[in-house]
Each structure stands twice: as structure tokens, then as C-alpha cells.
Amino acid sequence: QRFSPLNQINKSNVKNLRMAWARGLPNGTQESVPIVYQGVMYLYAPGASVQAVDATNGDLIWEYKHPFTELPQSWAYQRNQARRQKNGVSLYGDKIVLTTFDAKIVVLEAATGKVVWQKQVYDPSKGYSYTIGALVVNDTIYSAISGCSITGTAGGCYITAHDVNKGEELWRFNTIDDPSNPAQQASWGGVPAENRWGGT
């Protein structure tokens, strides 16, 4: 609902707010919402990087830069997906969960930014790409993939669940075209499989 019951900032004192610090980010579109926990701000920065900064002064604590694989010029769709802004990272216990443009899930140590594990979930050369952050509940990462409206991925877009500690895939649900799931097929109201796009 985007409503908070917190009242430290209210109608009577909001006029007193002043900028405490500012920090420049890499060039690119910035849409993600940072997470602040125990004095540390975790944010997704343009260019597929994650930064942890001191929330009191903006000083960088650590930065993880996801290796950027240069894509062929002919892969216009995939190149555009790589430039798109993700909707942020997830914090779960002592871990940061990042979904990447090249269809990987990367789990980092929240204290250091070091990689705990990473998993190639889909084939990015077919157009699959994460453009949204993951949800983590009860040791399970729930994520949804994008890139389901081009030739290589037609008929397959998915929501997956992974174990947050080991990266093991627990299940995968096809939101586009799963002939073995009558309820899923019925949910499309008779739309032919080749015209089903998006869905996650």
C-alpha cells in the first residue's frame, strides 16, 4: 500500500529536512529503491553493480561489479535488456540477492560483497534476462524472468524458486505455455501460444 505507520517525520517537521550527503552513481538510469539495514545502505547501481555504503555519510563500504559480457551488435533486443534498470536487490539475513541481465542469480555476503554462489538460470543468448529483483522468503528465492516475446523464447517464461543457501532450483513454473498444466492453459483464455508474451 506504500503506507508507513512511522511518524518521526510528519507534517509539522518535514519542512526541516536537509540533505545530509550525496553520492554519485555510475552513468545510467536509476530506478531502484535502496535497502537500509543497521546503518548500511545497499543499492543497485547502473551497470549491474551493487554498492554498500555507510548510510550516515555515503562512504563506500564495498562494491560488487557483475562481469559485463559484450554482446554482438546484432543482438539488439539482448543489448537493450542489458541496459535496463533492475528494480533493486534483496537482503536476506547475511546475504544480498542480485538478479542479472545475463539471466543469473548471484548471492553476495552482505558484510563484504564477496560472491557466495551464482547460478546460470537461463540462456541469455536466447533473450532471457532478469529485469526485476527477487523476493526471498523462508530460505527460498522467488524470481521471474523477462525476454519472453522474441523468437528464441516464445512459449517459455517462468517463475522459479531457488534455495538461498545452495542455489538449488526447487521448482519452475511456466507462465506462458505449459501443455501439461490445463489450469495454466485455461488462464490464457484461448490465446494461441505464439501470441502469449510477458506473463511473469
Short mmCIF file of C-alpha atoms in Angstrom, two decimals:
data_model
loop_
_atom_site.label_atom_id
_atom_site.label_comp_id
_atom_site.label_asym_id
_atom_site.label_seq_id
_atom_site.Cartn_x
_atom_site.Cartn_y
_atom_site.Cartn_z
CA GLN A 1 0.00 0.00 0.00
CA ARG A 2 3.07 2.27 0.18
CA PHE A 3 1.92 3.39 3.65
CA SER A 4 4.17 3.55 6.69
CA PRO A 5 2.96 3.93 10.27
CA LEU A 6 6.27 5.59 11.21
CA ASN A 7 5.79 9.14 12.49
CA GLN A 8 9.29 10.50 13.14
CA ILE A 9 8.82 12.61 10.01
CA ASN A 10 5.40 14.27 9.93
CA LYS A 11 3.51 17.29 8.60
CA SER A 12 4.87 19.59 11.28
CA ASN A 13 8.58 18.85 10.88
CA VAL A 14 9.04 17.75 7.27
CA LYS A 15 9.99 21.34 6.36
CA ASN A 16 13.14 20.95 8.47
CA LEU A 17 14.62 18.12 6.37
CA ARG A 18 18.02 18.93 4.86
CA MET A 19 20.39 16.93 2.67
CA ALA A 20 22.90 15.07 4.83
CA TRP A 21 25.08 13.79 1.96
CA ALA A 22 25.04 12.95 -1.72
CA ARG A 23 26.81 10.29 -3.72
CA GLY A 24 27.26 10.00 -7.47
CA LEU A 25 26.32 6.73 -9.18
CA PRO A 26 27.56 5.21 -12.44
CA ASN A 27 26.06 6.65 -15.61
CA GLY A 28 22.66 5.21 -16.47
CA THR A 29 19.00 5.11 -15.47
CA GLN A 30 18.49 4.84 -11.71
CA GLU A 31 15.10 3.48 -10.66
CA SER A 32 15.88 1.02 -7.88
CA VAL A 33 14.96 1.60 -4.25
CA PRO A 34 17.82 1.14 -1.77
CA ILE A 35 17.59 -1.08 1.30
CA VAL A 36 18.87 0.32 4.59
CA TYR A 37 19.65 -2.04 7.46
CA GLN A 38 21.71 -1.44 10.60
CA GLY A 39 23.29 1.70 9.21
CA VAL A 40 24.22 0.26 5.80
CA MET A 41 22.53 1.20 2.54
CA TYR A 42 22.51 -1.47 -0.18
CA LEU A 43 21.67 -0.32 -3.68
CA TYR A 44 21.71 -1.50 -7.24
CA ALA A 45 23.69 0.88 -9.41
CA PRO A 46 23.57 1.19 -13.20
CA GLY A 47 25.98 -1.18 -14.90
CA ALA A 48 24.94 -4.27 -12.93
CA SER A 49 26.79 -3.37 -9.76
CA VAL A 50 25.78 -3.50 -6.11
CA GLN A 51 27.08 -0.95 -3.61
CA ALA A 52 27.03 -0.99 0.17
CA VAL A 53 27.50 2.47 1.65
CA ASP A 54 27.56 3.95 5.12
CA ALA A 55 24.07 5.40 5.48
CA THR A 56 25.33 8.16 7.78
CA ASN A 57 27.82 9.72 5.36
CA GLY A 58 27.63 7.95 1.98
CA ASP A 59 31.11 6.40 2.16
CA LEU A 60 31.53 3.25 0.08
CA ILE A 61 31.95 0.07 2.15
CA TRP A 62 32.14 -2.35 -0.78
CA GLU A 63 31.10 -2.67 -4.40
CA TYR A 64 30.38 -5.73 -6.50
CA LYS A 65 30.55 -5.28 -10.27
CA HIS A 66 28.96 -8.07 -12.23
CA PRO A 67 31.19 -9.01 -15.19
CA PHE A 68 29.66 -7.50 -18.31
CA THR A 69 29.82 -9.80 -21.29
CA GLU A 70 29.91 -7.78 -24.50
CA LEU A 71 27.01 -8.81 -26.71
CA PRO A 72 27.11 -8.89 -30.54
CA GLN A 73 25.78 -5.78 -32.27
CA SER A 74 23.14 -7.92 -33.97
CA TRP A 75 21.59 -8.80 -30.58
CA ALA A 76 19.65 -5.56 -30.36
CA TYR A 77 17.00 -6.93 -28.00
CA GLN A 78 19.51 -8.52 -25.62
CA ARG A 79 21.68 -5.38 -25.60
CA ASN A 80 18.67 -3.30 -24.65
CA GLN A 81 17.79 -5.71 -21.85
CA ALA A 82 21.34 -5.44 -20.51
CA ARG A 83 20.96 -1.67 -20.24
CA ARG A 84 17.60 -1.80 -18.48
CA GLN A 85 17.47 -0.85 -14.85
CA LYS A 86 16.71 -3.58 -12.32
CA ASN A 87 14.28 -2.91 -9.53
CA GLY A 88 16.81 -3.45 -6.78
CA VAL A 89 18.44 -6.13 -4.68
CA SER A 90 17.11 -8.26 -1.83
CA LEU A 91 18.58 -8.55 1.66
CA TYR A 92 18.04 -11.82 3.48
CA GLY A 93 19.91 -12.45 6.72
CA ASP A 94 23.59 -12.05 5.91
CA LYS A 95 23.07 -12.29 2.14
CA ILE A 96 22.34 -9.94 -0.74
CA VAL A 97 20.49 -11.45 -3.70
CA LEU A 98 21.08 -9.99 -7.16
CA THR A 99 19.40 -10.96 -10.44
CA THR A 100 21.41 -10.06 -13.54
CA PHE A 101 20.95 -9.02 -17.18
CA ASP A 102 22.60 -12.28 -18.29
CA ALA A 103 19.97 -14.41 -16.52
CA LYS A 104 21.98 -15.34 -13.42
CA ILE A 105 21.16 -15.25 -9.73
CA VAL A 106 24.13 -14.03 -7.68
CA VAL A 107 24.21 -14.23 -3.88
CA LEU A 108 26.71 -12.00 -2.05
CA GLU A 109 27.91 -11.71 1.52
CA ALA A 110 26.18 -8.62 2.91
CA ALA A 111 29.24 -7.74 5.00
CA THR A 112 31.86 -7.96 2.26
CA GLY A 113 30.23 -8.18 -1.16
CA LYS A 114 32.01 -11.46 -1.88
CA VAL A 115 30.16 -13.98 -4.04
CA VAL A 116 28.64 -16.85 -2.03
CA TRP A 117 27.28 -18.60 -5.12
CA GLN A 118 25.97 -17.79 -8.56
CA LYS A 119 23.80 -19.79 -10.90
CA GLN A 120 23.09 -19.51 -14.61
CA VAL A 121 19.32 -19.97 -14.59
CA TYR A 122 18.50 -19.32 -18.28
CA ASP A 123 20.29 -18.93 -21.60
CA PRO A 124 20.82 -15.18 -22.21
CA SER A 125 21.73 -15.75 -25.87
CA LYS A 126 18.05 -16.60 -26.46
CA GLY A 127 16.96 -13.30 -24.99
CA TYR A 128 16.27 -14.25 -21.38
CA SER A 129 17.17 -11.52 -18.90
CA TYR A 130 16.30 -10.54 -15.34
CA THR A 131 14.87 -7.03 -15.22
CA ILE A 132 13.37 -7.23 -11.74
CA GLY A 133 14.69 -8.04 -8.30
CA ALA A 134 13.96 -11.25 -6.42
CA LEU A 135 11.72 -11.93 -3.43
CA VAL A 136 13.23 -14.07 -0.64
CA VAL A 137 11.01 -15.83 1.92
CA ASN A 138 11.77 -18.79 4.20
CA ASP A 139 15.18 -19.55 2.66
CA THR A 140 13.69 -19.50 -0.85
CA ILE A 141 14.44 -17.07 -3.69
CA TYR A 142 11.47 -16.40 -5.95
CA SER A 143 12.34 -14.79 -9.27
CA ALA A 144 10.68 -14.10 -12.61
CA ILE A 145 12.49 -13.89 -15.94
CA SER A 146 11.95 -11.43 -18.79
CA GLY A 147 12.61 -11.71 -22.52
CA CYS A 148 9.67 -13.90 -23.47
CA SER A 149 8.45 -12.01 -26.52
CA ILE A 150 11.07 -12.91 -29.12
CA THR A 151 11.57 -15.92 -31.36
CA GLY A 152 14.03 -17.81 -29.17
CA THR A 153 11.90 -17.68 -26.05
CA ALA A 154 8.35 -17.85 -27.39
CA GLY A 155 6.33 -20.28 -25.33
CA GLY A 156 8.53 -20.20 -22.25
CA CYS A 157 8.58 -17.64 -19.48
CA TYR A 158 8.97 -18.76 -15.90
CA ILE A 159 8.78 -18.11 -12.21
CA THR A 160 11.39 -20.12 -10.32
CA ALA A 161 12.26 -20.94 -6.73
CA HIS A 162 15.85 -21.49 -5.56
CA ASP A 163 17.38 -22.43 -2.22
CA VAL A 164 19.02 -19.25 -0.90
CA ASN A 165 21.89 -21.14 0.75
CA LYS A 166 22.93 -23.51 -2.04
CA GLY A 167 21.34 -22.21 -5.24
CA GLU A 168 19.48 -25.43 -5.95
CA GLU A 169 16.43 -24.92 -8.16
CA LEU A 170 13.36 -26.15 -6.27
CA TRP A 171 10.72 -25.67 -8.95
CA ARG A 172 9.94 -23.84 -12.17
CA PHE A 173 6.50 -22.66 -13.32
CA ASN A 174 5.87 -21.88 -17.00
CA THR A 175 3.57 -18.86 -17.20
CA ILE A 176 3.26 -18.87 -21.00
CA ASP A 177 2.62 -22.30 -22.49
CA ASP A 178 2.62 -25.50 -20.44
CA PRO A 179 0.53 -28.20 -22.18
CA SER A 180 0.81 -30.41 -19.08
CA ASN A 181 -0.98 -27.81 -16.94
CA PRO A 182 -4.65 -27.40 -18.01
CA ALA A 183 -5.30 -24.64 -15.46
CA GLN A 184 -2.36 -22.62 -16.77
CA GLN A 185 -3.54 -23.08 -20.35
CA ALA A 186 -7.11 -22.07 -19.48
CA SER A 187 -5.87 -18.88 -17.82
CA TRP A 188 -4.90 -17.53 -21.27
CA GLY A 189 -8.50 -17.65 -22.49
CA GLY A 190 -7.75 -19.35 -25.77
CA VAL A 191 -4.93 -17.04 -26.90
CA PRO A 192 -2.61 -19.05 -29.19
CA ALA A 193 0.75 -19.89 -27.63
CA GLU A 194 2.64 -17.87 -30.24
CA ASN A 195 0.77 -14.74 -29.14
CA ARG A 196 1.42 -15.13 -25.41
CA TRP A 197 4.11 -12.77 -24.18
CA GLY A 198 5.31 -11.50 -20.82
CA GLY A 199 3.47 -13.23 -18.03
CA THR A 200 5.92 -13.18 -15.13
#
